[in-house]
PDB file of C-alpha atoms in Angstrom:
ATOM      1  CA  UNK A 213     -11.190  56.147  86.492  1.00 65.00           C
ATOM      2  CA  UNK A 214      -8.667  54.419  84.198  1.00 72.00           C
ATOM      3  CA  UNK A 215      -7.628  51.043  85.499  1.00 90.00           C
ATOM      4  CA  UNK A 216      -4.496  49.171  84.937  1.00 94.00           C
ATOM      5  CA  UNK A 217      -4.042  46.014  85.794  1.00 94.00           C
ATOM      6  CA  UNK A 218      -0.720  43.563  86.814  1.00 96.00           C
ATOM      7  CA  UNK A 219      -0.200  40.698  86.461  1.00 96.00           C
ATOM      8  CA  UNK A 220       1.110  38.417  88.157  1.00 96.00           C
ATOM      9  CA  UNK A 221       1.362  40.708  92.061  1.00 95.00           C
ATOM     10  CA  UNK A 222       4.219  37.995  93.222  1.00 96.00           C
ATOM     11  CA  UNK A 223       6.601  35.478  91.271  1.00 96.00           C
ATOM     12  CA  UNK A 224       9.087  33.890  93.281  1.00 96.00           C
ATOM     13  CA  UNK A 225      11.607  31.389  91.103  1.00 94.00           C
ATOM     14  CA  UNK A 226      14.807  29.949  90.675  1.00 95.00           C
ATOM     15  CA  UNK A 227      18.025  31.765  89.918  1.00 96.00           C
ATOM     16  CA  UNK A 228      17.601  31.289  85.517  1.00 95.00           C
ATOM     17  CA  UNK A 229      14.567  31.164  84.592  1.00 95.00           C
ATOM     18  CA  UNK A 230      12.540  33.833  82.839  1.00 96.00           C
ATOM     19  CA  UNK A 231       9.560  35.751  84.114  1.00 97.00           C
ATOM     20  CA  UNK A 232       6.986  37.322  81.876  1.00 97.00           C
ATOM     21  CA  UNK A 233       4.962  40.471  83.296  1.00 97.00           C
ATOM     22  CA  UNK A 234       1.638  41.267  81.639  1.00 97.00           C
ATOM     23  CA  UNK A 235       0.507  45.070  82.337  1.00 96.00           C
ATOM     24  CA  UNK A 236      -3.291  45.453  80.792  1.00 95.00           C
ATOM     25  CA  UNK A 237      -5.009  48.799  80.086  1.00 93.00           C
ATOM     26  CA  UNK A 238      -8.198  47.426  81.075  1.00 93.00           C
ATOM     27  CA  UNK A 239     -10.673  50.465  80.094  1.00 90.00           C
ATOM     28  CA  UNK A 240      -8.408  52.935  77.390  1.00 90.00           C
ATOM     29  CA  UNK A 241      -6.384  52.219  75.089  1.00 91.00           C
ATOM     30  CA  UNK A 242      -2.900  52.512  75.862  1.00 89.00           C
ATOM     31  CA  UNK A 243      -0.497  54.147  73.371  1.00 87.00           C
ATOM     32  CA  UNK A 244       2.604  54.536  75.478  1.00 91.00           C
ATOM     33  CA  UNK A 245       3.259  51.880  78.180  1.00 93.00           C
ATOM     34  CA  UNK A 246       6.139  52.228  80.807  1.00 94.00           C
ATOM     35  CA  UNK A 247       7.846  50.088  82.848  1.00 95.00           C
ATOM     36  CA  UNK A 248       9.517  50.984  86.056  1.00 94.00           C
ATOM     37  CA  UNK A 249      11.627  49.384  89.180  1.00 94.00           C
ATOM     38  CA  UNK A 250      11.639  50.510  92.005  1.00 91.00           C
ATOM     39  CA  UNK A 251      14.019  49.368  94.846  1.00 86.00           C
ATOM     40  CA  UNK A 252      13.507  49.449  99.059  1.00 81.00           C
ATOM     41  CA  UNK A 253      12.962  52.662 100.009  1.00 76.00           C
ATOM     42  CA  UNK A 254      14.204  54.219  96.996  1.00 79.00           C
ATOM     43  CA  UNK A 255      11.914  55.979  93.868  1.00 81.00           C
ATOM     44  CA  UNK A 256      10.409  54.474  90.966  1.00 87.00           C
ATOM     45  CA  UNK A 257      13.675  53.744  88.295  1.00 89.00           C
ATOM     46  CA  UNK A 258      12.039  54.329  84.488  1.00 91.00           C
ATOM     47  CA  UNK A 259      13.474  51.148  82.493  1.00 94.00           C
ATOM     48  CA  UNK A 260      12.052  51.739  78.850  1.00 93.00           C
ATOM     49  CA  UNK A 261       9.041  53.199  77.351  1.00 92.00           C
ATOM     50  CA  UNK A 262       7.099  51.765  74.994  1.00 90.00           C
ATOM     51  CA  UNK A 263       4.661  52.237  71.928  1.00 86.00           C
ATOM     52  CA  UNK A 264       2.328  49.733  70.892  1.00 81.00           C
ATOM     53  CA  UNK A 265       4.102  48.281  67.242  1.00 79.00           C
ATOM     54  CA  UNK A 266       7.432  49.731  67.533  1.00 82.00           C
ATOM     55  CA  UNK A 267      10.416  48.498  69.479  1.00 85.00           C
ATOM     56  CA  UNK A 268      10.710  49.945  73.004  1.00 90.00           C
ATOM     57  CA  UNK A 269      12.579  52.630  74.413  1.00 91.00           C
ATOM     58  CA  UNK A 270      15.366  52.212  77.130  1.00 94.00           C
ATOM     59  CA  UNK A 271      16.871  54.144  79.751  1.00 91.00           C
ATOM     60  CA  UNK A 272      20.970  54.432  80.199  1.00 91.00           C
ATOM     61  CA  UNK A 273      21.899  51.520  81.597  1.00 93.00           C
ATOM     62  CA  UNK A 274      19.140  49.047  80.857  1.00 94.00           C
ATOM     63  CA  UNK A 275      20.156  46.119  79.098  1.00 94.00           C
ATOM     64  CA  UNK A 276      17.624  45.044  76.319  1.00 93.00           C
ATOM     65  CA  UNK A 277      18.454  42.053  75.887  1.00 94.00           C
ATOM     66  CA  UNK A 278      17.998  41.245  79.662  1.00 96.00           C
ATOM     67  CA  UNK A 279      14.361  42.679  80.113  1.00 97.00           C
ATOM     68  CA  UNK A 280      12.158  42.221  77.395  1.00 95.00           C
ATOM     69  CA  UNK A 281       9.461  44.546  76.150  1.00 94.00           C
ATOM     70  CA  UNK A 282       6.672  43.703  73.712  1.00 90.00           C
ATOM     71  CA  UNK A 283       3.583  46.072  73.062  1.00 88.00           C
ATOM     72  CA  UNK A 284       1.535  44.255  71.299  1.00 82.00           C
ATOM     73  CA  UNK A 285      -1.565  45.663  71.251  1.00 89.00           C
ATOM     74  CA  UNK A 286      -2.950  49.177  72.404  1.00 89.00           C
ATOM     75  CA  UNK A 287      -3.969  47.008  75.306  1.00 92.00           C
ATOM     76  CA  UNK A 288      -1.031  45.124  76.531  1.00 93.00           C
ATOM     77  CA  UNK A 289       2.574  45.535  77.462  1.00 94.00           C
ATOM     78  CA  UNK A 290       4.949  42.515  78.542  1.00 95.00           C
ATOM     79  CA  UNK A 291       8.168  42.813  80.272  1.00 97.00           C
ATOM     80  CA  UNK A 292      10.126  39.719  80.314  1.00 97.00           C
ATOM     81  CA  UNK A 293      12.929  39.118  82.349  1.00 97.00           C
ATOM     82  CA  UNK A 294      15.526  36.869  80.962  1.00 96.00           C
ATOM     83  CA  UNK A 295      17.774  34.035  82.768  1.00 95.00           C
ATOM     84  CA  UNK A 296      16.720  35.779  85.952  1.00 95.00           C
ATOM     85  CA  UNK A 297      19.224  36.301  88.763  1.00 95.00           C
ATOM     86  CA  UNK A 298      19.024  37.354  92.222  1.00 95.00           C
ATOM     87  CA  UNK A 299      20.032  40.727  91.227  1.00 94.00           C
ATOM     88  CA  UNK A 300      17.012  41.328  89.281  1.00 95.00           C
ATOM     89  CA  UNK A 301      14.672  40.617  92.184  1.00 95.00           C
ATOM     90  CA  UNK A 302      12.710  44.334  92.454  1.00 94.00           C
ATOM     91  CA  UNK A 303       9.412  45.432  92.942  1.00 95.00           C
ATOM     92  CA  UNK A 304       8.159  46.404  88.773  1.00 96.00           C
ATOM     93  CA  UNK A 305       5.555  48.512  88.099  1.00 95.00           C
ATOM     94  CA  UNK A 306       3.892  49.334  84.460  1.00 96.00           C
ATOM     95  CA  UNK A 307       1.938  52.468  83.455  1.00 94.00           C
ATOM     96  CA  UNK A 308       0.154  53.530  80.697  1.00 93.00           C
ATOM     97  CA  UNK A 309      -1.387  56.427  79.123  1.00 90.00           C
ATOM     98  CA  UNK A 310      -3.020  57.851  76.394  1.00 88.00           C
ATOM     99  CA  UNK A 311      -2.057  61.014  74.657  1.00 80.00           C
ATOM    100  CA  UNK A 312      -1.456  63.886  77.185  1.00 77.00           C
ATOM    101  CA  UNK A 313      -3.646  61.942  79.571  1.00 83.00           C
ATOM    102  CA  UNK A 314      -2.029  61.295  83.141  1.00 86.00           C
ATOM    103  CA  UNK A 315      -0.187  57.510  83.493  1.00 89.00           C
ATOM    104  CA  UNK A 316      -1.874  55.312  85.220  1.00 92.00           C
ATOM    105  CA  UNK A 317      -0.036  52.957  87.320  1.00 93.00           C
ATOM    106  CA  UNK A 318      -0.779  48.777  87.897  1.00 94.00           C
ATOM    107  CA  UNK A 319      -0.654  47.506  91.541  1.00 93.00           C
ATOM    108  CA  UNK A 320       3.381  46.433  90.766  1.00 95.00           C
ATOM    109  CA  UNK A 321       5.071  42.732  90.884  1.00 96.00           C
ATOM    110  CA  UNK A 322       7.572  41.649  93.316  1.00 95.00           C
ATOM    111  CA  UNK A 323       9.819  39.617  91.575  1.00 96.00           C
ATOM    112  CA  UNK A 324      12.101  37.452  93.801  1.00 96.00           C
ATOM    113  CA  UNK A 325      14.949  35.143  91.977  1.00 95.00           C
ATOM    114  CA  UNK A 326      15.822  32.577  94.679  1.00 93.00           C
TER     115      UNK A 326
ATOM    116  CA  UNK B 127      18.008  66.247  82.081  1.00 64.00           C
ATOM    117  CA  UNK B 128      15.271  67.537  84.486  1.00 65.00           C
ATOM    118  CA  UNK B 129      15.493  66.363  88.264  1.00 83.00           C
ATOM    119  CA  UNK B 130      12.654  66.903  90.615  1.00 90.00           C
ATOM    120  CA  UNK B 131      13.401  67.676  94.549  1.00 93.00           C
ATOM    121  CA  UNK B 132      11.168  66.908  96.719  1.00 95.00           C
ATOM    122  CA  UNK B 133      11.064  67.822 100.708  1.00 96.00           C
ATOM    123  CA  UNK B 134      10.270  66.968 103.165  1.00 97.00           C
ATOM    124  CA  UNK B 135      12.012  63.484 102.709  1.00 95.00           C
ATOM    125  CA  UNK B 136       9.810  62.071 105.357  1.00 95.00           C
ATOM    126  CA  UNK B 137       7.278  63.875 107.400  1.00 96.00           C
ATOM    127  CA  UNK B 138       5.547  62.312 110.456  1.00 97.00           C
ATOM    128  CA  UNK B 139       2.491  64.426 111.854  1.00 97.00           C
ATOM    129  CA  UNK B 140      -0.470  64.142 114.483  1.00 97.00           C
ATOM    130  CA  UNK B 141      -3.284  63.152 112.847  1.00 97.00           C
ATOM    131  CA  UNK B 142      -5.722  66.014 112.170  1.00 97.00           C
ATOM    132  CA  UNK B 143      -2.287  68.104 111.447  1.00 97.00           C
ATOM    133  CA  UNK B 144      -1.745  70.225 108.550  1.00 98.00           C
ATOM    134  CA  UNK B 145       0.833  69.370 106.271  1.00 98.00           C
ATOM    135  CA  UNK B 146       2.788  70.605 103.145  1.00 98.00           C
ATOM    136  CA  UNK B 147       4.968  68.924 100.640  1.00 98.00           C
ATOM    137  CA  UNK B 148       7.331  70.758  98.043  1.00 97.00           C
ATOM    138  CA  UNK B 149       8.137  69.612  94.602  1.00 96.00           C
ATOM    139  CA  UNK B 150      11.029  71.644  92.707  1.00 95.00           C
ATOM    140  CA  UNK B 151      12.142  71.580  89.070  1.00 91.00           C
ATOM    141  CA  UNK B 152      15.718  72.545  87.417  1.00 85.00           C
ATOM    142  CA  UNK B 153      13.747  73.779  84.567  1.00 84.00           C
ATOM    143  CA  UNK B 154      10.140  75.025  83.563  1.00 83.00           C
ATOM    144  CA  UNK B 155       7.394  72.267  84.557  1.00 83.00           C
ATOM    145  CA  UNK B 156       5.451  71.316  81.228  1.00 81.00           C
ATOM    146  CA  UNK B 157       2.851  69.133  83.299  1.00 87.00           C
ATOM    147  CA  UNK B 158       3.215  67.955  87.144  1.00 92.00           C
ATOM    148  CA  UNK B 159       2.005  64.968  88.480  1.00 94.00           C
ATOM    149  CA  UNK B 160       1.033  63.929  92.027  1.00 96.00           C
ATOM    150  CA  UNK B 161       0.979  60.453  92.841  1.00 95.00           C
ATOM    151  CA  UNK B 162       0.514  58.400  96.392  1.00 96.00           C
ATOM    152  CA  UNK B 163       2.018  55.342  96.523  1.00 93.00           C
ATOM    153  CA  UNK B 164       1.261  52.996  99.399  1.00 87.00           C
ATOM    154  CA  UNK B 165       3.743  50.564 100.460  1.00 78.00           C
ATOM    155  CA  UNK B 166       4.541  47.776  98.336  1.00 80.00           C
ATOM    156  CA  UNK B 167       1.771  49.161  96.010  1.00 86.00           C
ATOM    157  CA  UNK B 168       0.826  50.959  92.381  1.00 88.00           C
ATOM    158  CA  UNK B 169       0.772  54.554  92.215  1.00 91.00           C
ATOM    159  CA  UNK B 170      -2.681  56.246  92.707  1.00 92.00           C
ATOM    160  CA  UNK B 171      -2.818  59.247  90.859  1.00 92.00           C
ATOM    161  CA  UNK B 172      -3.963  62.589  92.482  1.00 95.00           C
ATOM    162  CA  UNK B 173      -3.818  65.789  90.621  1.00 93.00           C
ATOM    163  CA  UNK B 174      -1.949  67.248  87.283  1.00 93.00           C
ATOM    164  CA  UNK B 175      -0.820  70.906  86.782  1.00 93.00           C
ATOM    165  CA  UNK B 176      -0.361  72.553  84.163  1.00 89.00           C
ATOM    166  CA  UNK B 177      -0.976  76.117  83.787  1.00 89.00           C
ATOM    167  CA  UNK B 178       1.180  78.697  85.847  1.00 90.00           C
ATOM    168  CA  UNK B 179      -0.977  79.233  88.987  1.00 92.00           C
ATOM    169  CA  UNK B 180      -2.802  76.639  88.629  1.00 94.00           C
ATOM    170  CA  UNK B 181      -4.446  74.834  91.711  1.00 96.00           C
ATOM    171  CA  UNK B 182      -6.225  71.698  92.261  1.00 96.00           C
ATOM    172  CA  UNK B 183      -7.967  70.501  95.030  1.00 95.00           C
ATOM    173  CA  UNK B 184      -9.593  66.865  95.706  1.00 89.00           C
ATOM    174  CA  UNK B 185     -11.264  65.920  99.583  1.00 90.00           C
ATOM    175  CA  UNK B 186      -8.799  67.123 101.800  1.00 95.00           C
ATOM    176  CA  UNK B 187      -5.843  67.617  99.496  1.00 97.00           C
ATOM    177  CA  UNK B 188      -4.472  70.727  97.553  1.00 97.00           C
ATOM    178  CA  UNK B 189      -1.908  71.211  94.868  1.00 97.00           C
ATOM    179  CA  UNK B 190      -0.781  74.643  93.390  1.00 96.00           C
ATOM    180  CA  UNK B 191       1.911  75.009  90.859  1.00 94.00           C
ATOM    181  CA  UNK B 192       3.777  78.503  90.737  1.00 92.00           C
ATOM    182  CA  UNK B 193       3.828  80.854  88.079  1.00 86.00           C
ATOM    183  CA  UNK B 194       6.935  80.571  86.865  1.00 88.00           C
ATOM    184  CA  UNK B 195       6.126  76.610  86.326  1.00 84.00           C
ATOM    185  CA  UNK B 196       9.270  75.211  88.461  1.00 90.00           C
ATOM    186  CA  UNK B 197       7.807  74.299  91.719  1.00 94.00           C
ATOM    187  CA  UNK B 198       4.692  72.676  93.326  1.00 96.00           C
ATOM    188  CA  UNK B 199       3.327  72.243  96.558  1.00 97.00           C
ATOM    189  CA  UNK B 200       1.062  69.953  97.787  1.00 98.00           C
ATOM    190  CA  UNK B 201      -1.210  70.739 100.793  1.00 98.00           C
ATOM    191  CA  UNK B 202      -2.615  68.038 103.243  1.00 98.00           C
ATOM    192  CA  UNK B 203      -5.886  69.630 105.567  1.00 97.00           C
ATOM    193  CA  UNK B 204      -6.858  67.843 108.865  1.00 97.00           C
ATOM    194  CA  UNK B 205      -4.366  64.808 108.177  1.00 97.00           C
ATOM    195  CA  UNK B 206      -5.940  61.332 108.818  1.00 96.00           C
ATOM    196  CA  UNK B 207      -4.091  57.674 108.701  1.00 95.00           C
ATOM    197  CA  UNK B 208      -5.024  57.521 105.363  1.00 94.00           C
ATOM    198  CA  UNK B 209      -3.131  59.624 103.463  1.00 96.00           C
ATOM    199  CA  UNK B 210      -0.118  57.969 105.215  1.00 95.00           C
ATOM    200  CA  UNK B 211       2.064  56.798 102.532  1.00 95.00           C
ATOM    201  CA  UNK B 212       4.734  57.836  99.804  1.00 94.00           C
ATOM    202  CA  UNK B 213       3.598  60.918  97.886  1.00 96.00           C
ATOM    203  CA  UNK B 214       5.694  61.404  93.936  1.00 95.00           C
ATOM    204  CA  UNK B 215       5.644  64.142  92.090  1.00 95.00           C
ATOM    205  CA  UNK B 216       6.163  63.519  88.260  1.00 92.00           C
ATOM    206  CA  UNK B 217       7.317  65.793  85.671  1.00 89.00           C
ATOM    207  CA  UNK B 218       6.567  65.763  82.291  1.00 80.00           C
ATOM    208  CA  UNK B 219       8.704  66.676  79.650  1.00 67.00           C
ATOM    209  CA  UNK B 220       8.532  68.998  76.591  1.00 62.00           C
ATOM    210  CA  UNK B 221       7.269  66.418  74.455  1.00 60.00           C
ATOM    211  CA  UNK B 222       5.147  64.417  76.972  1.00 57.00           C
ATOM    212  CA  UNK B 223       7.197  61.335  76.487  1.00 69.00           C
ATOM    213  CA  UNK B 224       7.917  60.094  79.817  1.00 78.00           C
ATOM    214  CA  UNK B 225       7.160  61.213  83.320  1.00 84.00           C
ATOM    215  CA  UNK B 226      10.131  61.582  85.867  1.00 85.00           C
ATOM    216  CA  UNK B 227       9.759  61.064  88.996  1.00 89.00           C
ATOM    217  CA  UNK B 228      11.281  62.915  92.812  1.00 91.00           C
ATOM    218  CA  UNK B 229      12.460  60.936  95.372  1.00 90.00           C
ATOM    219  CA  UNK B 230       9.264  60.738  96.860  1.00 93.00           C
ATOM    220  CA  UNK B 231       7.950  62.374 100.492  1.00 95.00           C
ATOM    221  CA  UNK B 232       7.062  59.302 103.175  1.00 94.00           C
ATOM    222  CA  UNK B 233       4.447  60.664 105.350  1.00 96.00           C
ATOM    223  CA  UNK B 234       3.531  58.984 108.025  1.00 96.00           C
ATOM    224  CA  UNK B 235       0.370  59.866 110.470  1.00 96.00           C
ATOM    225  CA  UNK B 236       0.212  59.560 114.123  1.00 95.00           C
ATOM    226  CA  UNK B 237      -2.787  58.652 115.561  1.00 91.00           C
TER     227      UNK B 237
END
């Protein structure tokens, strides 16, 4: 079956910093990518969908300057988190998809902002 | 905008139970999605819908969607501790941009 893969599972840092996700379609190629937070207990949060060469697409209430998202390829999606702060510390998870096709979901990263 | 219910919100049954999960839309379903998510995990996906009346079935698990394309059910036979976990159901929208997702169903399986 399709495989997605995360990268990296865990990042723990200081309060500031920036943290760059890499989400990899390893066997299709990917023309929408999503990213997604999910809190304890709660259901996966959309943040933006994105197309590989054009600018992503974010939900209400996202800030876009704040997370990051470049689709570079048909391959590969980043989400960067900027000037992290304990706030943003979630559990992300990308998916992808091609066409109709179902999404296809990487294993998530816990993100942790100390 | 389309919201998904699902129910139960949590579910705990004896393993080798029977079990059934309900997905409803505010408006007409243009693809449904099942998903299991373990804890701390990715999403594993299960089954899509499409068609009114459609069913699906994989191993032990079922999913139907109902003519009239709003809700979905989701059918567990002769549960076993491995299908404990969080099940989502997604639904696509007119344009098959984006998926949203329910709340999610935490089922949990006593052994």
């Amino acid at each position: 079956g399709a495989v997605v893969s995360q990268h990296p599972s865990r990042v723990i840092c200081k309060s500031g910093t920036s943290v760059k996700i890499e989400c990899r379609s390893l066997d299709f190629q990917a023309t929408t990518m999503f990213w997604y937070r999910q809190f304890p207990k709660k259901s996966l949060m959309l943040m933006a969908t994105s197309n590989e060469g054009s600018k992503a697409t974010y939900e209400q209430g996202v800030e876009k300057d704040k997370f990051l998202i470049n689709h570079a390829s048909l391959t590969l999606s980043t989400l960067t988190v900027t000037s992290a702060h304990p706030e943003d510390s979630s559990f992300y998870i990308c998916s992808a998809r091609t066409g109709f096709q179902p999404q296809h979901f990487g294993d998530g990263t816990r993100l942790s902002i100390l | 905008s389309q919201e998904l219910e699902q129910s139960p919100q949590s579910l705990i049954v004896q393993e080798g139970k029977n079990l059934t999960i309900n997905c409803t839309s505010s408006k007409t379903l243009y693809g449904l999605y099942w998903y299991k998510q373990k804890y701390g995990e990715g999403l594993i996906f299960l089954m899509m819908l499409q068609k009114g009346g459609e069913e699906k079935s994989h191993e032990k698990i079922t999913a139907k969607l109902d003519e009239k394309k709003q809700q979905s059910s989701l059918h567990i036979t002769a549960s076993q501790p491995s299908h404990a976990g969080i099940y989502l159901c997604g639904a696509d929208g007119k344009i098959h941009d984006k998926i949203i997702f329910g709340k999610g169903t935490r089922l949990h399986i006593l052994p």
